[in-house]
Amino acid sequence: MDRIAMIAKDASGIAVKMTEPIHPAPALNGVLPDMLLLQNLPSMLVAHLLSPLPSDRVLDMCASPGGKTTHAAALMHNQGIVVAVDRTADKVKAIEDLASRLGLTNIQAIRCDSTTLLTPTATSTPSAAPFEPESFDRIMLDPPCSGLGQRPRLKDLITLKNLIGFSPYQRKLFHVAFRLLKVGGTLVYSTCTLNPLENEAIVRFALDTFGLQLVDPGALRLGGPGLRWSEDGMPDGTRLPKGLTDQERLLVQRFDPAQSDTIGFFVAKFIKISADVRSAQ
């Protein structure tokens, strides 16, 4: 029986109920809620790669539910400021509630589409947007993505059209992130998908378009290298975007559930070396 048939309304057969945990570790849900926050291993890596200082002004462009936001704020010892942005009131409230639960007061959660952070909008308050160019020391960009790395997952009804539709919006967010980041500042890009069009291809776009340079994660390397593919395209003639060089592939991190017991995830760290934009892609 395939997965879709297994979860259909009229499915029949044998079901299995787990009565004992596989691992001996106790459940931590609800334990010390004002001190602990459960995160997947790759997600925890993002704030450490960002390495924010207590004096920094940090931006989390797609922040809900707030795990990476609060992690960065904690690493800053509840000092400086972390501006956490998301598009809906419910998502902003989720960030505010989590910050309150953890006793973090250096987080400013605002409702805004991050593609408009440099432009006044009807939904932005005077204290929220627009922001001046180069007004942030460090930026986290974990954009909306296809989420192919999430697990457990019985089925995924995403279409090919949906799958290729995320990268244009991710590129728009990158344009804004680059302009908001100070020269010498750090940008960490991450997704919870395995789709190379949203991962390695976005990194290629960023390197070719902006004054950005990949940073070696050093001791914080926990994932594998980026994917390699031929620019000759698919057997049906479909052309693929330019990929990363072998050296660049070693500077990004890809987490594959087939190779490690984690969610599927991708992360890359950049430093802004100049304000140059080399093309208008």
Coordinates of C-alpha atoms in Angstrom, one line a residue:
M1 CA 0.0 0.0 0.0
D2 CA 1.4 3.4 -1.0
R3 CA 1.4 6.4 1.4
I4 CA -1.6 8.2 -0.2
A5 CA -3.7 5.1 -0.1
M6 CA -2.7 4.5 3.5
I7 CA -4.1 7.8 4.8
A8 CA -7.2 7.9 2.5
K9 CA -10.6 8.2 4.3
D10 CA -11.7 4.7 3.2
A11 CA -8.4 3.0 3.9
S12 CA -8.5 -0.4 5.5
G13 CA -5.9 -2.8 6.7
I14 CA -3.7 -3.3 9.8
A15 CA -2.6 -0.3 11.9
V16 CA 0.3 -0.3 14.2
K17 CA 0.3 1.6 17.5
M18 CA 3.6 2.4 19.2
T19 CA 3.4 1.7 22.9
E20 CA 7.1 2.3 23.9
P21 CA 9.6 4.9 22.8
I22 CA 12.4 3.9 20.5
H23 CA 14.9 6.1 22.4
P24 CA 15.5 6.1 26.1
A25 CA 15.6 9.9 26.4
P26 CA 12.6 11.3 28.3
A27 CA 10.1 13.7 26.6
L28 CA 11.0 17.4 27.2
N29 CA 7.7 19.0 26.1
G30 CA 6.5 21.3 28.8
V31 CA 9.7 20.9 30.9
L32 CA 11.1 24.2 32.1
P33 CA 9.1 26.2 29.4
D34 CA 10.7 29.5 30.4
M35 CA 14.2 28.1 29.9
L36 CA 14.1 25.4 27.2
L37 CA 13.0 25.4 23.5
L38 CA 13.1 22.3 21.4
Q39 CA 14.7 22.7 18.0
N40 CA 16.0 20.4 15.2
L41 CA 19.7 20.2 15.1
P42 CA 20.2 22.0 11.7
S43 CA 17.9 24.8 12.9
M44 CA 20.0 25.3 16.0
L45 CA 23.0 25.8 13.8
V46 CA 21.7 29.0 12.2
A47 CA 22.0 31.4 15.1
H48 CA 25.5 30.0 16.0
L49 CA 26.6 30.6 12.4
L50 CA 25.2 34.2 12.7
S51 CA 27.3 34.6 15.9
P52 CA 25.6 37.8 17.0
L53 CA 27.2 40.2 19.5
P54 CA 25.4 41.9 22.4
S55 CA 25.8 45.2 20.7
D56 CA 24.4 44.1 17.3
R57 CA 21.3 45.1 15.5
V58 CA 20.0 41.9 14.0
L59 CA 17.2 41.2 11.5
D60 CA 15.2 38.0 11.2
M61 CA 13.3 38.5 7.9
C62 CA 10.9 35.5 8.1
A63 CA 10.9 34.9 11.8
S64 CA 7.8 33.0 12.8
P65 CA 7.4 30.9 15.0
G66 CA 10.5 32.5 16.5
G67 CA 12.9 29.7 17.3
K68 CA 15.9 31.2 15.5
T69 CA 14.9 34.7 16.7
T70 CA 14.9 33.8 20.3
H71 CA 18.0 31.7 20.0
A72 CA 19.9 34.7 18.5
A73 CA 18.5 37.0 21.2
A74 CA 19.7 34.6 23.9
L75 CA 23.2 34.4 22.4
M76 CA 23.2 38.3 22.6
H77 CA 22.5 37.9 26.4
N78 CA 19.2 39.8 26.0
Q79 CA 21.0 42.9 24.8
G80 CA 21.1 44.8 21.5
I81 CA 18.0 44.4 19.3
V82 CA 16.6 41.6 17.2
V83 CA 13.9 42.8 14.7
A84 CA 11.7 39.9 13.9
V85 CA 9.5 40.2 10.8
D86 CA 6.6 38.2 9.5
R87 CA 3.6 38.8 7.3
T88 CA 0.5 38.0 9.5
A89 CA -0.7 39.1 12.9
D90 CA -0.9 35.5 14.1
K91 CA 2.7 34.9 13.2
V92 CA 3.8 38.1 14.9
K93 CA 1.9 37.2 18.0
A94 CA 3.5 33.7 18.1
I95 CA 7.0 35.4 18.1
E96 CA 5.9 37.8 20.8
D97 CA 4.5 35.0 23.0
L98 CA 7.6 32.9 22.7
A99 CA 9.9 35.9 23.5
S100 CA 7.7 36.6 26.6
R101 CA 7.8 33.0 27.7
L102 CA 11.6 32.9 27.5
G103 CA 11.9 36.3 29.2
L104 CA 13.6 38.0 26.2
T105 CA 13.1 41.7 26.0
N106 CA 15.5 42.6 23.1
I107 CA 13.1 41.4 20.4
Q108 CA 10.9 43.7 18.4
A109 CA 8.3 41.8 16.4
I110 CA 6.7 43.6 13.5
R111 CA 4.1 42.7 10.9
C112 CA 5.4 43.3 7.3
D113 CA 6.2 41.6 4.1
S114 CA 10.0 41.6 4.2
T115 CA 10.2 42.3 0.5
T116 CA 8.9 45.8 1.4
L117 CA 11.2 46.5 4.4
L118 CA 12.8 49.3 2.4
T119 CA 9.5 50.7 1.3
P120 CA 6.6 52.3 3.3
T121 CA 3.5 50.0 3.2
A122 CA 0.0 50.2 4.5
T123 CA 0.6 47.4 7.0
S124 CA 3.8 48.8 8.5
T125 CA 3.8 51.1 11.5
P126 CA 6.1 54.1 11.6
S127 CA 8.4 52.3 14.0
A128 CA 8.6 49.2 11.9
A129 CA 9.4 50.1 8.3
P130 CA 10.9 51.4 6.2
F131 CA 14.5 50.7 7.4
E132 CA 17.5 52.6 6.1
P133 CA 19.9 50.7 3.9
E134 CA 22.8 49.1 5.7
S135 CA 21.1 49.4 9.1
F136 CA 21.7 45.9 10.3
D137 CA 24.9 44.1 11.5
R138 CA 23.6 40.6 10.9
I139 CA 20.6 39.1 9.1
M140 CA 18.9 35.7 9.1
L141 CA 17.0 34.9 6.0
D142 CA 15.0 31.6 6.3
P143 CA 12.4 32.3 3.6
P144 CA 9.2 30.5 2.7
C145 CA 10.2 27.3 0.9
S146 CA 8.8 24.1 -0.4
G147 CA 9.6 22.4 2.9
L148 CA 10.6 19.1 1.3
G149 CA 13.0 18.4 4.2
Q150 CA 10.3 18.3 6.9
R151 CA 9.7 14.9 8.5
P152 CA 7.9 12.8 9.4
R153 CA 5.8 13.2 6.3
L154 CA 3.4 10.7 4.8
K155 CA 2.7 12.6 1.6
D156 CA 3.3 15.8 -0.2
L157 CA 0.9 17.2 -2.8
I158 CA 3.2 19.9 -4.0
T159 CA 3.3 20.3 -7.8
L160 CA 6.2 21.0 -10.1
K161 CA 4.8 24.5 -10.7
N162 CA 4.7 25.1 -7.0
L163 CA 8.2 23.7 -6.6
I164 CA 9.8 26.1 -9.0
G165 CA 7.6 29.0 -7.8
F166 CA 9.5 29.6 -4.5
S167 CA 12.9 30.8 -5.8
P168 CA 11.7 34.1 -7.4
Y169 CA 10.3 35.3 -4.1
Q170 CA 13.5 34.1 -2.3
R171 CA 15.5 36.2 -4.8
K172 CA 13.4 39.2 -4.0
L173 CA 14.1 38.7 -0.3
F174 CA 17.8 38.4 -1.0
H175 CA 17.8 41.8 -2.8
V176 CA 16.3 43.4 0.3
A177 CA 18.5 41.5 2.7
F178 CA 21.7 42.6 0.9
R179 CA 20.7 46.3 0.9
L180 CA 19.8 46.2 4.6
L181 CA 23.1 44.6 5.6
K182 CA 26.1 46.7 6.5
V183 CA 29.3 46.2 4.7
G184 CA 31.3 43.7 6.7
G185 CA 28.0 42.3 8.1
T186 CA 26.9 38.6 8.2
L187 CA 24.0 37.1 6.4
V188 CA 22.9 33.5 7.0
Y189 CA 20.5 31.9 4.5
S190 CA 18.7 28.7 5.3
T191 CA 15.8 26.5 4.2
C192 CA 14.1 23.3 5.3
T193 CA 13.9 21.9 1.7
L194 CA 16.1 19.6 -0.4
N195 CA 15.2 21.4 -3.6
P196 CA 18.5 22.7 -5.1
L197 CA 16.7 25.5 -6.9
E198 CA 16.0 27.0 -3.5
N199 CA 19.4 26.2 -2.1
E200 CA 22.6 25.9 -4.2
A201 CA 21.0 27.8 -7.1
I202 CA 20.0 30.7 -4.8
V203 CA 23.6 30.8 -3.4
R204 CA 24.9 30.9 -7.0
F205 CA 22.5 33.8 -7.7
A206 CA 23.6 35.7 -4.6
L207 CA 27.3 35.3 -5.4
D208 CA 26.9 36.4 -9.0
T209 CA 24.7 39.3 -8.2
F210 CA 25.8 40.9 -4.9
G211 CA 29.0 41.8 -3.2
L212 CA 28.8 38.7 -1.0
Q213 CA 31.4 36.1 -0.1
L214 CA 30.8 32.6 1.3
V215 CA 32.3 32.0 4.8
D216 CA 33.7 28.6 5.8
P217 CA 31.7 27.3 8.8
G218 CA 34.8 25.9 10.4
A219 CA 34.0 24.0 13.6
L220 CA 30.3 24.6 13.0
R221 CA 30.3 22.3 10.0
L222 CA 27.8 19.6 10.8
G223 CA 26.2 19.0 7.4
G224 CA 27.5 17.7 4.1
P225 CA 28.6 19.6 1.0
G226 CA 26.2 21.2 -1.5
L227 CA 25.0 19.3 -4.5
R228 CA 26.8 19.2 -7.9
W229 CA 24.9 19.0 -11.2
S230 CA 25.7 19.2 -14.9
E231 CA 24.8 22.4 -16.7
D232 CA 24.0 20.3 -19.7
G233 CA 20.5 20.0 -18.3
M234 CA 18.0 17.2 -17.9
P235 CA 17.5 14.3 -20.4
D236 CA 14.3 16.0 -21.6
G237 CA 16.3 19.1 -22.6
T238 CA 15.4 21.2 -19.6
R239 CA 18.1 23.6 -18.8
L240 CA 19.4 23.9 -15.2
P241 CA 20.7 27.0 -13.5
K242 CA 24.4 27.4 -13.0
G243 CA 25.6 25.5 -9.9
L244 CA 28.3 26.0 -7.3
T245 CA 32.0 25.2 -7.9
D246 CA 33.5 22.3 -6.0
Q247 CA 35.2 24.8 -3.6
E248 CA 31.9 26.7 -3.0
R249 CA 30.0 23.4 -2.4
L250 CA 32.3 22.8 0.6
L251 CA 31.4 26.1 2.1
V252 CA 27.6 25.4 2.3
Q253 CA 25.9 22.8 4.4
R254 CA 23.2 20.3 3.3
F255 CA 21.5 18.0 5.7
D256 CA 19.9 14.9 4.0
P257 CA 17.6 12.7 6.0
A258 CA 18.8 9.7 3.9
Q259 CA 22.3 10.3 5.3
S260 CA 21.8 11.7 8.8
D261 CA 19.0 11.5 11.4
T262 CA 17.8 15.1 10.9
I263 CA 15.3 17.0 8.9
G264 CA 16.3 18.0 5.4
F265 CA 18.0 21.4 5.7
F266 CA 20.3 23.8 3.9
V267 CA 22.4 26.7 5.3
A268 CA 25.0 29.1 3.9
K269 CA 26.9 31.9 5.6
F270 CA 27.9 35.1 3.8
I271 CA 29.8 38.2 4.6
K272 CA 29.1 41.5 2.7
I273 CA 32.3 42.6 1.2
S274 CA 31.0 45.5 -0.8
A275 CA 27.7 47.4 -1.6
D276 CA 28.0 46.5 -5.3
V277 CA 25.2 44.9 -7.2
R278 CA 26.6 43.4 -10.3
S279 CA 23.3 42.8 -12.2
A280 CA 19.6 43.6 -12.0
Q281 CA 18.5 39.9 -11.8

